[in-house]
Short mmCIF file of C-alpha atoms in Angstrom, two decimals:
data_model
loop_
_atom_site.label_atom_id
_atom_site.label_comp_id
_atom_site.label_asym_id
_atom_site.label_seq_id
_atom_site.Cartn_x
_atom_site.Cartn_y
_atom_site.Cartn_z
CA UNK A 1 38.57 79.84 74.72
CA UNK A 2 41.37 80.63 77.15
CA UNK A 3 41.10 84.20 78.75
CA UNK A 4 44.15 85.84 79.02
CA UNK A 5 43.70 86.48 82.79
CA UNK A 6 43.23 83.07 83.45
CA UNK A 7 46.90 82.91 81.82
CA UNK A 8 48.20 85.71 83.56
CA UNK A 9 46.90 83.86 86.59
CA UNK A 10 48.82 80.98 85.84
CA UNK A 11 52.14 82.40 84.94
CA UNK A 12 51.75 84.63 88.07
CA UNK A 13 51.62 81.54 90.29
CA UNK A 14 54.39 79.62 88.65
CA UNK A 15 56.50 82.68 89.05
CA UNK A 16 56.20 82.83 93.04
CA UNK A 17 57.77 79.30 92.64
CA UNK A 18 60.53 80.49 90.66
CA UNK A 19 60.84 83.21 93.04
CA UNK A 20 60.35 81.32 96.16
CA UNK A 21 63.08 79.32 95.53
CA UNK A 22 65.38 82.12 94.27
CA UNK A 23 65.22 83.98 97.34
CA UNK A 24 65.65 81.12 99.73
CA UNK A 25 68.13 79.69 97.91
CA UNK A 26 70.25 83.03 97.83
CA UNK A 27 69.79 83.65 101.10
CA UNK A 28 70.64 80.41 102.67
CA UNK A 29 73.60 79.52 100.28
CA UNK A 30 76.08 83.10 100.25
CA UNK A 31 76.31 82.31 104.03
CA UNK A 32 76.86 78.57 103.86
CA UNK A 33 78.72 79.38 101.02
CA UNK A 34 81.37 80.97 103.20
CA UNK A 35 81.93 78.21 105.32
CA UNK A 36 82.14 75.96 102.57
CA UNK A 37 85.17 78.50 101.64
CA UNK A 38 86.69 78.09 105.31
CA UNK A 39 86.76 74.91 104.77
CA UNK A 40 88.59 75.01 101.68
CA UNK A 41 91.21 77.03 103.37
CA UNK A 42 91.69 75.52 106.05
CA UNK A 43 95.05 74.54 107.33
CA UNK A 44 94.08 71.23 108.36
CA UNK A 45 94.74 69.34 105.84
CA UNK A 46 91.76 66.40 105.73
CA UNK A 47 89.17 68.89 105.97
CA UNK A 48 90.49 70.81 103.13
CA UNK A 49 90.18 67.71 100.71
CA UNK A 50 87.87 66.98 102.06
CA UNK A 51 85.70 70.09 101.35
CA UNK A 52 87.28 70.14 97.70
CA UNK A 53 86.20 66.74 97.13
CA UNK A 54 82.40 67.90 97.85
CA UNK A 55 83.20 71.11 95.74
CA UNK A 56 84.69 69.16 93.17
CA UNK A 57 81.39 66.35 93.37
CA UNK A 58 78.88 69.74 93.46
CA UNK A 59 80.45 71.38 90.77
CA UNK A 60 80.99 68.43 88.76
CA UNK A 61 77.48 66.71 88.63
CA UNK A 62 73.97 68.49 86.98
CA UNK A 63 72.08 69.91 89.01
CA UNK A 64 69.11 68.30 87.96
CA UNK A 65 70.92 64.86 89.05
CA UNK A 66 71.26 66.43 92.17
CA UNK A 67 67.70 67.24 92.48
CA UNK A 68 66.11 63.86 91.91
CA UNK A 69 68.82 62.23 94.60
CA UNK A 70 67.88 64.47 96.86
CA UNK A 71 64.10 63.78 95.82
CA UNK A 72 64.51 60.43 95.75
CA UNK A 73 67.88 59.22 97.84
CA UNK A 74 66.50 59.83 101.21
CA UNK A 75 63.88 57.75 100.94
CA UNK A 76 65.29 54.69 98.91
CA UNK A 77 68.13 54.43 100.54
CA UNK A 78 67.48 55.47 104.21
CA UNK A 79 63.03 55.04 104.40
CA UNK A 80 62.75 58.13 105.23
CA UNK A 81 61.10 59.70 102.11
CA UNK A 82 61.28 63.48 101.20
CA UNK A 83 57.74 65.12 102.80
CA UNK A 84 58.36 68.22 100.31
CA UNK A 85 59.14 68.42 97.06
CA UNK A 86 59.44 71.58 97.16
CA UNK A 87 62.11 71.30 100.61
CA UNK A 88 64.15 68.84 98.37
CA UNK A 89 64.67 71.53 95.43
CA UNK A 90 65.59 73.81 97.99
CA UNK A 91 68.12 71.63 99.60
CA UNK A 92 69.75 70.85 96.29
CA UNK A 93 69.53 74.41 94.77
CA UNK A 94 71.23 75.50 98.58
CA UNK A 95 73.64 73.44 98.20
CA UNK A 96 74.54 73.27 94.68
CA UNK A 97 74.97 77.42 95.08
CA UNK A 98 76.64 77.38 97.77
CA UNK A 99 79.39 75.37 96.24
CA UNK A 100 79.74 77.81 93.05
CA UNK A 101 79.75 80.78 95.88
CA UNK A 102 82.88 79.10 98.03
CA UNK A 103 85.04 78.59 94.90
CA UNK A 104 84.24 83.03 94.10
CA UNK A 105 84.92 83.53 97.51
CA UNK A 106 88.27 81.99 97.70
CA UNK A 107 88.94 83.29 94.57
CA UNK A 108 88.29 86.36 95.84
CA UNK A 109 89.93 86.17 99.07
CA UNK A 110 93.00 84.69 97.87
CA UNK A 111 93.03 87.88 95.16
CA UNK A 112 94.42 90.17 98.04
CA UNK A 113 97.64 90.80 98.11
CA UNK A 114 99.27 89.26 101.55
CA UNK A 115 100.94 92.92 101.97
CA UNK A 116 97.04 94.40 102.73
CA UNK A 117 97.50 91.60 106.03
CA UNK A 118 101.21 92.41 106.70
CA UNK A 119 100.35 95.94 106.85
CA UNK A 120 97.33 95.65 109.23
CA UNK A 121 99.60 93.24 111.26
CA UNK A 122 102.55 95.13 111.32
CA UNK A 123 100.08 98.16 112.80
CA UNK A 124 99.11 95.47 115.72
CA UNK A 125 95.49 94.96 114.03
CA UNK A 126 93.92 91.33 115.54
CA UNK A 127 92.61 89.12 112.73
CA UNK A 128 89.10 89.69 113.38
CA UNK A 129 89.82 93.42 112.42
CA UNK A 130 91.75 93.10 109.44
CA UNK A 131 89.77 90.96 107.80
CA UNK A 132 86.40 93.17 108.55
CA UNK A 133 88.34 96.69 107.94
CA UNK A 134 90.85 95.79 105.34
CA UNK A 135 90.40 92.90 103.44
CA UNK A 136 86.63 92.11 103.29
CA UNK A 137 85.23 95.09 101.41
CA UNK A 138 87.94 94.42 98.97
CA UNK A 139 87.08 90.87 98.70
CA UNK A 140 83.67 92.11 97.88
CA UNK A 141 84.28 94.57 95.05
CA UNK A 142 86.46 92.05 93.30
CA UNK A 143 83.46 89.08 93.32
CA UNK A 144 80.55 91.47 92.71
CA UNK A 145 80.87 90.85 88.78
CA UNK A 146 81.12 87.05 89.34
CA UNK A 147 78.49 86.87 92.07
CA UNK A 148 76.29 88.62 89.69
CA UNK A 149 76.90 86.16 87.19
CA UNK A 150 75.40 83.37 89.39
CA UNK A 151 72.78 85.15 90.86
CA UNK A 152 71.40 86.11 86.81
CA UNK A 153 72.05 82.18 86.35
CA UNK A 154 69.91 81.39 89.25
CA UNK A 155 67.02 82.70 88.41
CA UNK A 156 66.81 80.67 85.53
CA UNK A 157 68.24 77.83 86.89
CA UNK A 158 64.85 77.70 89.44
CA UNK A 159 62.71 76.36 86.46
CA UNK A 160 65.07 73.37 86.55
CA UNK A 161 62.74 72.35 89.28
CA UNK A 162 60.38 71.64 87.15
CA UNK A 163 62.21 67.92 86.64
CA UNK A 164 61.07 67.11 90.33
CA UNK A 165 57.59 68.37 89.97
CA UNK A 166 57.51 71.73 91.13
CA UNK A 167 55.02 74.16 89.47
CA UNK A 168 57.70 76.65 87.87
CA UNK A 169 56.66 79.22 85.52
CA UNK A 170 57.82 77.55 82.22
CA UNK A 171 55.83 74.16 83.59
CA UNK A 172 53.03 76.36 83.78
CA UNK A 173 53.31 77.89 80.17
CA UNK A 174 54.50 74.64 78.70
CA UNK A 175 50.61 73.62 79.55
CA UNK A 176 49.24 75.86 77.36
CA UNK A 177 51.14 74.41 74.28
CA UNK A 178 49.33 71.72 74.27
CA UNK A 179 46.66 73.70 73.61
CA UNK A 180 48.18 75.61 70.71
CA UNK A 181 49.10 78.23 72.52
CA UNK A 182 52.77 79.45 71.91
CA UNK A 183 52.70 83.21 73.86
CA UNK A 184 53.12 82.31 77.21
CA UNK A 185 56.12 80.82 76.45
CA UNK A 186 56.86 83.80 75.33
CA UNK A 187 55.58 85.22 77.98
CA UNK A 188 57.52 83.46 80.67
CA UNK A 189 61.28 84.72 79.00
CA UNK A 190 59.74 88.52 79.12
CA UNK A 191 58.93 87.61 82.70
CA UNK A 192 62.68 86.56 83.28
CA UNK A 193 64.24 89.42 81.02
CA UNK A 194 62.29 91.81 83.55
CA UNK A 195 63.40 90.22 86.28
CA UNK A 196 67.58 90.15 85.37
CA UNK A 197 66.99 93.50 84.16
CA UNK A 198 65.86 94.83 87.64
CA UNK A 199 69.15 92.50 89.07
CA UNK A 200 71.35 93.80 86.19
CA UNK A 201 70.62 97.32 87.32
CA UNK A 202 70.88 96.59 90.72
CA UNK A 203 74.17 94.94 90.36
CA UNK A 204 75.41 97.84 88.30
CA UNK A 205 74.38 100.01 91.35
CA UNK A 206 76.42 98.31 93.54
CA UNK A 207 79.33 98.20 91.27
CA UNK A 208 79.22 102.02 91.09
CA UNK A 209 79.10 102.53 94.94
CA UNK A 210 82.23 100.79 95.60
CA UNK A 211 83.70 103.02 92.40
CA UNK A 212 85.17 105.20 94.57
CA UNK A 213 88.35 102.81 95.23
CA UNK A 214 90.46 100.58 93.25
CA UNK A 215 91.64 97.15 94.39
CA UNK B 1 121.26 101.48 126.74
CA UNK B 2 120.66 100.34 123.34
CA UNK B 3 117.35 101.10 122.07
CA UNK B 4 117.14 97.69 120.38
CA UNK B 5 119.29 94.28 120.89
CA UNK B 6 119.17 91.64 118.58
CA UNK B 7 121.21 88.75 119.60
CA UNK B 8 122.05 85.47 117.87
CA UNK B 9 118.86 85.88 115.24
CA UNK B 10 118.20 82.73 113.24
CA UNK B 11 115.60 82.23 111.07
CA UNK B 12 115.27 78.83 108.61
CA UNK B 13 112.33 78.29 106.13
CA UNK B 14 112.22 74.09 105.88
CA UNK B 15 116.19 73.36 105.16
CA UNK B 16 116.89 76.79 104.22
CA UNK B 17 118.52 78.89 106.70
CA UNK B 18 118.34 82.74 105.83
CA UNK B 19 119.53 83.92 109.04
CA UNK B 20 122.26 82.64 110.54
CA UNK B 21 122.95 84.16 113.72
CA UNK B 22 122.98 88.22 113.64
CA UNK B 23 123.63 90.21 116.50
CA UNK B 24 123.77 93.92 117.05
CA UNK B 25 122.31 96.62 118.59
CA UNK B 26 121.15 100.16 117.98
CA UNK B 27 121.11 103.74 120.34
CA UNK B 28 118.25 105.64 120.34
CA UNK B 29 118.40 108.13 117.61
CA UNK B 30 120.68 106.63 115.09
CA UNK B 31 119.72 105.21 112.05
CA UNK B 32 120.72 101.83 111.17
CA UNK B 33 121.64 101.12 107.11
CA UNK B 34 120.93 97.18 106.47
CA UNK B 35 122.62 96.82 102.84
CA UNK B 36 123.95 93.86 100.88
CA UNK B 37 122.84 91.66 97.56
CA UNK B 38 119.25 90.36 97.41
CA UNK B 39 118.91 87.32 98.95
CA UNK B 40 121.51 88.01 101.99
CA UNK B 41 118.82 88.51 104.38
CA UNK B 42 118.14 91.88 105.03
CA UNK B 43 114.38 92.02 104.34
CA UNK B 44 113.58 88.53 106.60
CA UNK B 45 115.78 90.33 109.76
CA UNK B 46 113.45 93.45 108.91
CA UNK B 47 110.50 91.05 108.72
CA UNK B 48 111.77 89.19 112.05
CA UNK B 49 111.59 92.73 114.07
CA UNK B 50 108.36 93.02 112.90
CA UNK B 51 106.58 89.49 113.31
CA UNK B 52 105.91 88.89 110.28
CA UNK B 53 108.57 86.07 109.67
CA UNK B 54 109.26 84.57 113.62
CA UNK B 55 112.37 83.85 114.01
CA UNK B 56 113.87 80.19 114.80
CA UNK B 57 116.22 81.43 117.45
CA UNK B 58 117.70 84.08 119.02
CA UNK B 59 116.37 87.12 121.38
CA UNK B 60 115.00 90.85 121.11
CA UNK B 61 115.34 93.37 123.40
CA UNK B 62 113.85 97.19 123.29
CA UNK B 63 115.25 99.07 125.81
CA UNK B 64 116.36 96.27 127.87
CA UNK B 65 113.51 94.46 127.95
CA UNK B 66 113.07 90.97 126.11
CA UNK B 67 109.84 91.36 123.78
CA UNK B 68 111.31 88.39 122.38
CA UNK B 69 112.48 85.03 122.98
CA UNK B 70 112.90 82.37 120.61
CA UNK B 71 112.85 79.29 123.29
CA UNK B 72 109.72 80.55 125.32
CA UNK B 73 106.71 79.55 124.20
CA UNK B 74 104.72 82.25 125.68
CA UNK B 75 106.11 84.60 124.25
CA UNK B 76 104.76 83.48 120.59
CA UNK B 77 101.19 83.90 121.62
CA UNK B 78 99.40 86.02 118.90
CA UNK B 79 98.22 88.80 121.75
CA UNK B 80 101.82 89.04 123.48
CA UNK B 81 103.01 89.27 119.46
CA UNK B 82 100.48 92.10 118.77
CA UNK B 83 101.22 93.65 121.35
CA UNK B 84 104.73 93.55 121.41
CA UNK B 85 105.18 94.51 117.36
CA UNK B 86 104.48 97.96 118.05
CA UNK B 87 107.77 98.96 119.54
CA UNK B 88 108.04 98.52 115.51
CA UNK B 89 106.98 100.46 112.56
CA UNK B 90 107.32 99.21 109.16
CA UNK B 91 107.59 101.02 105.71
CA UNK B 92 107.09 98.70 102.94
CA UNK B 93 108.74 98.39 99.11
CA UNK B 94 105.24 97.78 97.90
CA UNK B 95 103.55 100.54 100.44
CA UNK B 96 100.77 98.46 101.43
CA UNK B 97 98.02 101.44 101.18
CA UNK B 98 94.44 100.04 102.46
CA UNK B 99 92.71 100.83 98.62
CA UNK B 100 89.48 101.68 100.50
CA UNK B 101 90.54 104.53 102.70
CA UNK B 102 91.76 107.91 101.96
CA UNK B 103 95.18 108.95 103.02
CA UNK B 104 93.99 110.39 106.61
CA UNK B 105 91.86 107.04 106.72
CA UNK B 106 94.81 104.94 106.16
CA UNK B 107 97.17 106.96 109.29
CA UNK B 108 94.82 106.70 111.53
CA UNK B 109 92.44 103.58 111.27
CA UNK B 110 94.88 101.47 113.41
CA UNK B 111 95.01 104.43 116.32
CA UNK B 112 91.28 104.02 115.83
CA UNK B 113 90.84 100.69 116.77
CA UNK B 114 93.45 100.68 119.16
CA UNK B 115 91.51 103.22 121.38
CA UNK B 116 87.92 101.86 120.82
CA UNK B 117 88.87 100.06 123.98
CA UNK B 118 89.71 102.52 126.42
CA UNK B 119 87.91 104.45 128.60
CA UNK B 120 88.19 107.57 127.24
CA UNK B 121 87.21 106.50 124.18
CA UNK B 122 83.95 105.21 125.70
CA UNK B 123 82.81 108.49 127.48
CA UNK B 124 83.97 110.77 125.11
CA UNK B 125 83.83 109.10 121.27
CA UNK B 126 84.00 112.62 119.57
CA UNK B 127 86.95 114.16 121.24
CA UNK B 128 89.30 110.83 120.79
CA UNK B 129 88.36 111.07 116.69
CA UNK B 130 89.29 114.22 116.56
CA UNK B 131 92.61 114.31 118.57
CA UNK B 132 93.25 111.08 116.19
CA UNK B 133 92.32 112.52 113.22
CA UNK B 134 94.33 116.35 114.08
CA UNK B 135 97.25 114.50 114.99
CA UNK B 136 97.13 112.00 111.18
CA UNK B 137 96.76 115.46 109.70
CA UNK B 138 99.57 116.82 110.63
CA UNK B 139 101.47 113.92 110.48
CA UNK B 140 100.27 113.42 106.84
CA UNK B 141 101.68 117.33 106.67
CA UNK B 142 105.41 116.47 108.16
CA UNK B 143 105.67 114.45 104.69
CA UNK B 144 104.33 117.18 102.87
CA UNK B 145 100.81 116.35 102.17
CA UNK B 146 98.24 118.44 103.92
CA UNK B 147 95.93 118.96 100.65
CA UNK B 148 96.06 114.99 100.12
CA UNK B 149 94.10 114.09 103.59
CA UNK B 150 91.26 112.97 101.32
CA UNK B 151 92.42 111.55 98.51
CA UNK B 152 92.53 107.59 97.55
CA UNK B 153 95.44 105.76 97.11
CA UNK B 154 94.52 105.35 93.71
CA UNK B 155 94.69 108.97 92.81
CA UNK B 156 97.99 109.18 94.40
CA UNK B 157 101.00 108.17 92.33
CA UNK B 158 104.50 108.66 92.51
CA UNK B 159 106.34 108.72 96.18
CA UNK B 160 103.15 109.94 97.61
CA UNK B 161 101.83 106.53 98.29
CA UNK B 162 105.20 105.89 99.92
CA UNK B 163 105.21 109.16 101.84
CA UNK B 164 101.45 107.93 103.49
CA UNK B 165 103.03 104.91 104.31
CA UNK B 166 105.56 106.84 106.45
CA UNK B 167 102.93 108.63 107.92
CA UNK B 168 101.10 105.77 108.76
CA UNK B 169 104.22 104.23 110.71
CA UNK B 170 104.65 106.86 112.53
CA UNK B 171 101.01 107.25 113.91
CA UNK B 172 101.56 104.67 116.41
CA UNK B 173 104.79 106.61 117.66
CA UNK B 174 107.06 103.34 117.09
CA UNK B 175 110.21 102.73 118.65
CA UNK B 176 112.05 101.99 116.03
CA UNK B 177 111.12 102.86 112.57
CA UNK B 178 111.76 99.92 109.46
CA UNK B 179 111.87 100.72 106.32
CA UNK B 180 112.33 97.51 103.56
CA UNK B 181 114.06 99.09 100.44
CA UNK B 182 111.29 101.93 100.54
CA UNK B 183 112.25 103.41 97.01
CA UNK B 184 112.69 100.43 95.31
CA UNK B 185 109.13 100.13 93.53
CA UNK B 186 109.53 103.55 92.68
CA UNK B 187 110.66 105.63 89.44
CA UNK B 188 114.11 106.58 89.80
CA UNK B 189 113.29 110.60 89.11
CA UNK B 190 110.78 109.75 92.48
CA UNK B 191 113.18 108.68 95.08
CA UNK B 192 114.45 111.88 95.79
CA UNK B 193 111.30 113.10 97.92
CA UNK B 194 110.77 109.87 99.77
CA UNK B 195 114.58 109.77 100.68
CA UNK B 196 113.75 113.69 101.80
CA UNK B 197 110.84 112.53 104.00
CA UNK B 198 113.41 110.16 105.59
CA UNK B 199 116.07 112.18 105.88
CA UNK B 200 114.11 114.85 107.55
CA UNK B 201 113.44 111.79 110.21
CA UNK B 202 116.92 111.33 110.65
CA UNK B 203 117.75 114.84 111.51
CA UNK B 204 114.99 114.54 113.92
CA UNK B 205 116.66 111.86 115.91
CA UNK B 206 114.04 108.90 114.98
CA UNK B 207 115.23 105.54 115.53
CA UNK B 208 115.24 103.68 112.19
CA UNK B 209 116.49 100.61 110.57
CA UNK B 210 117.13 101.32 106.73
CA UNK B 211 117.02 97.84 104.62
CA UNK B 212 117.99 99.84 100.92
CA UNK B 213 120.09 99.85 97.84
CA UNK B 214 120.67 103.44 97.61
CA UNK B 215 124.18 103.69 98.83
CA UNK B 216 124.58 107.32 98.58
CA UNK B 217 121.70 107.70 100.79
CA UNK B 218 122.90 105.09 103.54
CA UNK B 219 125.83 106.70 103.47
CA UNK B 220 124.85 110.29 104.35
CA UNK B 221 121.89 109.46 106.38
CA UNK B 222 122.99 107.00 108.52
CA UNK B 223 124.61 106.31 111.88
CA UNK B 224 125.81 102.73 111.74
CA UNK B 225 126.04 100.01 108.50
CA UNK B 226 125.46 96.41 108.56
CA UNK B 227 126.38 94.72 105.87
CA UNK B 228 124.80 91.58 104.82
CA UNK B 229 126.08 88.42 102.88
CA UNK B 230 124.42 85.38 102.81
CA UNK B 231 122.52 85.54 106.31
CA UNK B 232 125.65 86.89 108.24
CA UNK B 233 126.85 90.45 109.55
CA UNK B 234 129.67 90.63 107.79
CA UNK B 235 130.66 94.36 108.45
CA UNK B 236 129.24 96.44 110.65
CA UNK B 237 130.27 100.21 111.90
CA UNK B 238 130.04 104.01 110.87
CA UNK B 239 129.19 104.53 107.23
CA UNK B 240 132.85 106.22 107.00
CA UNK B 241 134.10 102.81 108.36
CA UNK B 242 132.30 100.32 106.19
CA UNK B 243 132.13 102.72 102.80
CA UNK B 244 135.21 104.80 102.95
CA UNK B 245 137.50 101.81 104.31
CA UNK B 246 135.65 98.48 104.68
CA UNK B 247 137.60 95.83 106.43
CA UNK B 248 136.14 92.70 104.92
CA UNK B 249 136.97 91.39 101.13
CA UNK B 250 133.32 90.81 100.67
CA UNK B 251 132.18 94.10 101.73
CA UNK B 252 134.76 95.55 99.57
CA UNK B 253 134.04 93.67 96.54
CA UNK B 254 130.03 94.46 97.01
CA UNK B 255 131.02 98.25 97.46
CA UNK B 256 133.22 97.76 94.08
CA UNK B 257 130.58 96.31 92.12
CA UNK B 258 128.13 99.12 92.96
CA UNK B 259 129.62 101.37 92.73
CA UNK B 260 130.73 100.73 89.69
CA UNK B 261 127.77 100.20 88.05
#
């Protein structure tokens, strides 16, 4: 007999994977994200295609391909094999987001109108300043419902790591089919439903602060 | 001496030359009406005084003094350019509210960060906010909205968006005041009180340069017309010269067709 605490147990500790890499992953890729995004604006023109060409390669692949290449490519084709499995999901889940973030953000960037810069240039603002005072918060009321999008699809997206090994939470139920045990299966979407209904609210939070202007 | 000299202005986007060569100046005081069709040119010049569209060739000069050059190099530098812009105010068709800030907000952020460098600012925060903030309010009352300070450019609508706008140019106590067809995104039945707001510049002696389609208005509100056809000065001179008895065919025929519409 399986107690249920022993279950709980298990679920518990796939979860921290799950949300181990969620974090990480969010918090390393909305930064490189954004340089990913300078990139693809740039004005110089080879480092613009070539930035798209890495979106477009990112974007354009499954992300569980990307995870066993970069499980796997290091080491056959340089010798110098991944130490962590666990590193390697995080590099591909970094880098895979961080592409999906640079295409919002330029979306959302190249949203404002160019009269929001002509007027904070015309009223001798420097760069620097317009973009922090006028045109950033902007930018960030017009991606919130997008970036919430990804951020919901990331936290499912984590069990994917499962394909290179790591100890997810749906790994960790999937064990106890096998011993005819369907309800922590069940178990593990509760645990997500809980999880994008805390981000769902939070999201909705931040959509209402920035409710007092319209863009 | 003229307030403002432009001389030989050119400006060309790739083979297309919008400008070809304008030169005249303006006293302190008088307001200057830029009309003609769309497409003659009159927005880019307005957009050339203000650095937003840098011009191929030609010079500037504000009282006397060349803030720009079009064959020294120095003088394109994005600090000398900042700097240098705000001998210039501009009022635009499309207003060009910041969405985030309230109407006070929006007059007197630029003042703001302006004066975050000085001195005064440093030693005495409070009292440089508040002599900024006094002075947005009543500017934001000379157009006629002193129970607005606090409301969003959203909940504005009408020629109150427009009439912020003014106050916002004027916050930085510009030289010259530019206004690119400042009624045009408006409903017809709202003109009326921006044109007021403007006129009531006039009659205070404020330096302005008028790019608009309202004829009537150019007419009794300004000191000088330019007339613009395809990137030229083709007329220029009192508005009893150029409306009552224009010189040129061109300006004549443009005159016709408006006014007959």
């Amino acid at each position: 007999m399986i107690s249920l605490s022993s279950i709980i147990a298990s679920l518990n500790a796939g979860l921290l994977e799950n949300l181990k890499l969620f974090f990480i992953t969010l918090l390393l890729s909305a930064p490189l994200g954004l340089v990913i995004t300078l990139g693809s604006m740039s004005k110089i023109k080879p480092l613009r295609a070539l930035t798209r060409t890495f979106v477009w390669i990112i974007r354009g692949t499954p992300l569980m391909l990307q995870l066993f290449v970069v499980l796997y490519g290091p080491g056959l084709l340089f010798g110098m094999p991944m130490k962590s499995r666990f590193t390697a999901a995080v590099i591909a889940f970094v880098i895979n987001y961080a592409a999906y973030f640079s295409e919002i953000y330029r979306g959302g960037i190249e949203s404002i109108p160019k009269g929001q810069y002509e007027a904070g240039q015309v009223l001798g603002m420097t760069k620097v300043q317009i973009f922090f005072k006028v045109i950033l918060l902007q930018v960030i009321k017009r991606i919130t419902p997008s970036m919430g999008n990804e951020v919901i699809t990331l936290t499912k997206d984590t069990s994917l790591a499962r394909v290179i090994g790591i100890p997810e939470i749906i790994m960790s139920a999937d064990r106890f089919t096998k011993k005819g045990l369907i309800g922590p299966l069940f178990a593990t979407g509760l645990y997500f439903l809980a999880m994008n209904g805390a981000l769902t609210i939070l999201l909705g939070r931040l959509e209402k602060k920035m409710d007092y202007f319209k863009v | 001496m003229a307030i403002l000299e432009v001389k030989g202005l050119k400006k060309r986007f790739d083979s297309l030359e919008v400008l070809k060569g304008i030169d005249f100046s303006l006293e302190k005081g008088e307001a200057l009406a830029l009309i003609g069709v769309s497409g003659s040119g009159k927005t880019t010049l307005l957009r050339c005084l203000n650095f937003l569209e840098v011009p191929t060739e030609g010079q500037i000069l504000v009282n006397g003094q060349v803030i720009f050059d079009a064959s020294n190099p120095a003088m394109l530098s994005e600090k000398e350019i900042r700097h240098n812009r705000l001998h210039f105010g501009m009022v635009f068709q499309q207003f060009n509210l910041f969405p985030q800030y309230t109407a006070l907000q929006n007059v007197t952020l630029a003042q703001e960060l302006l004066e975050k460098d000085t001195a005064e600012y440093k030693q005495n925060k409070k009292a440089v906010m508040e002599r900024i903030h006094e002075r947005g309010a009543e500017l934001l009352g000379t157009v006629g909205l002193s129970d607005k300070l606090d409301y969003y450019p959203h909940q504005l609508s009408g020629g109150p968006p427009q009439r912020v706008a003014i106050a916002r140019a004027l916050m930085l106590e510009p030289d010259i005041l530019c206004f690119d067809e400042p009624t045009s995104a408006l409903d017809p039945e709202l003109t009326g009180e921006v044109l007021k707001v403007i006129r009531g510049l006039a009659d205070r002696n404020t330096t302005m340069v008028i790019v608009t389609h309202e004829m009537k208005f150019a007419r009794d509100v300004s000191d000088k017309v330019l007339f613009m056809d395809q990137g030229v000065v083709v007329e220029s001179g009192s508005p009893q010269e150029v409306f009552e008895n224009p010189k040129e065919e061109r300006t004549r025929q443009f005159l016709e067709r408006y006014f007959a519409e």
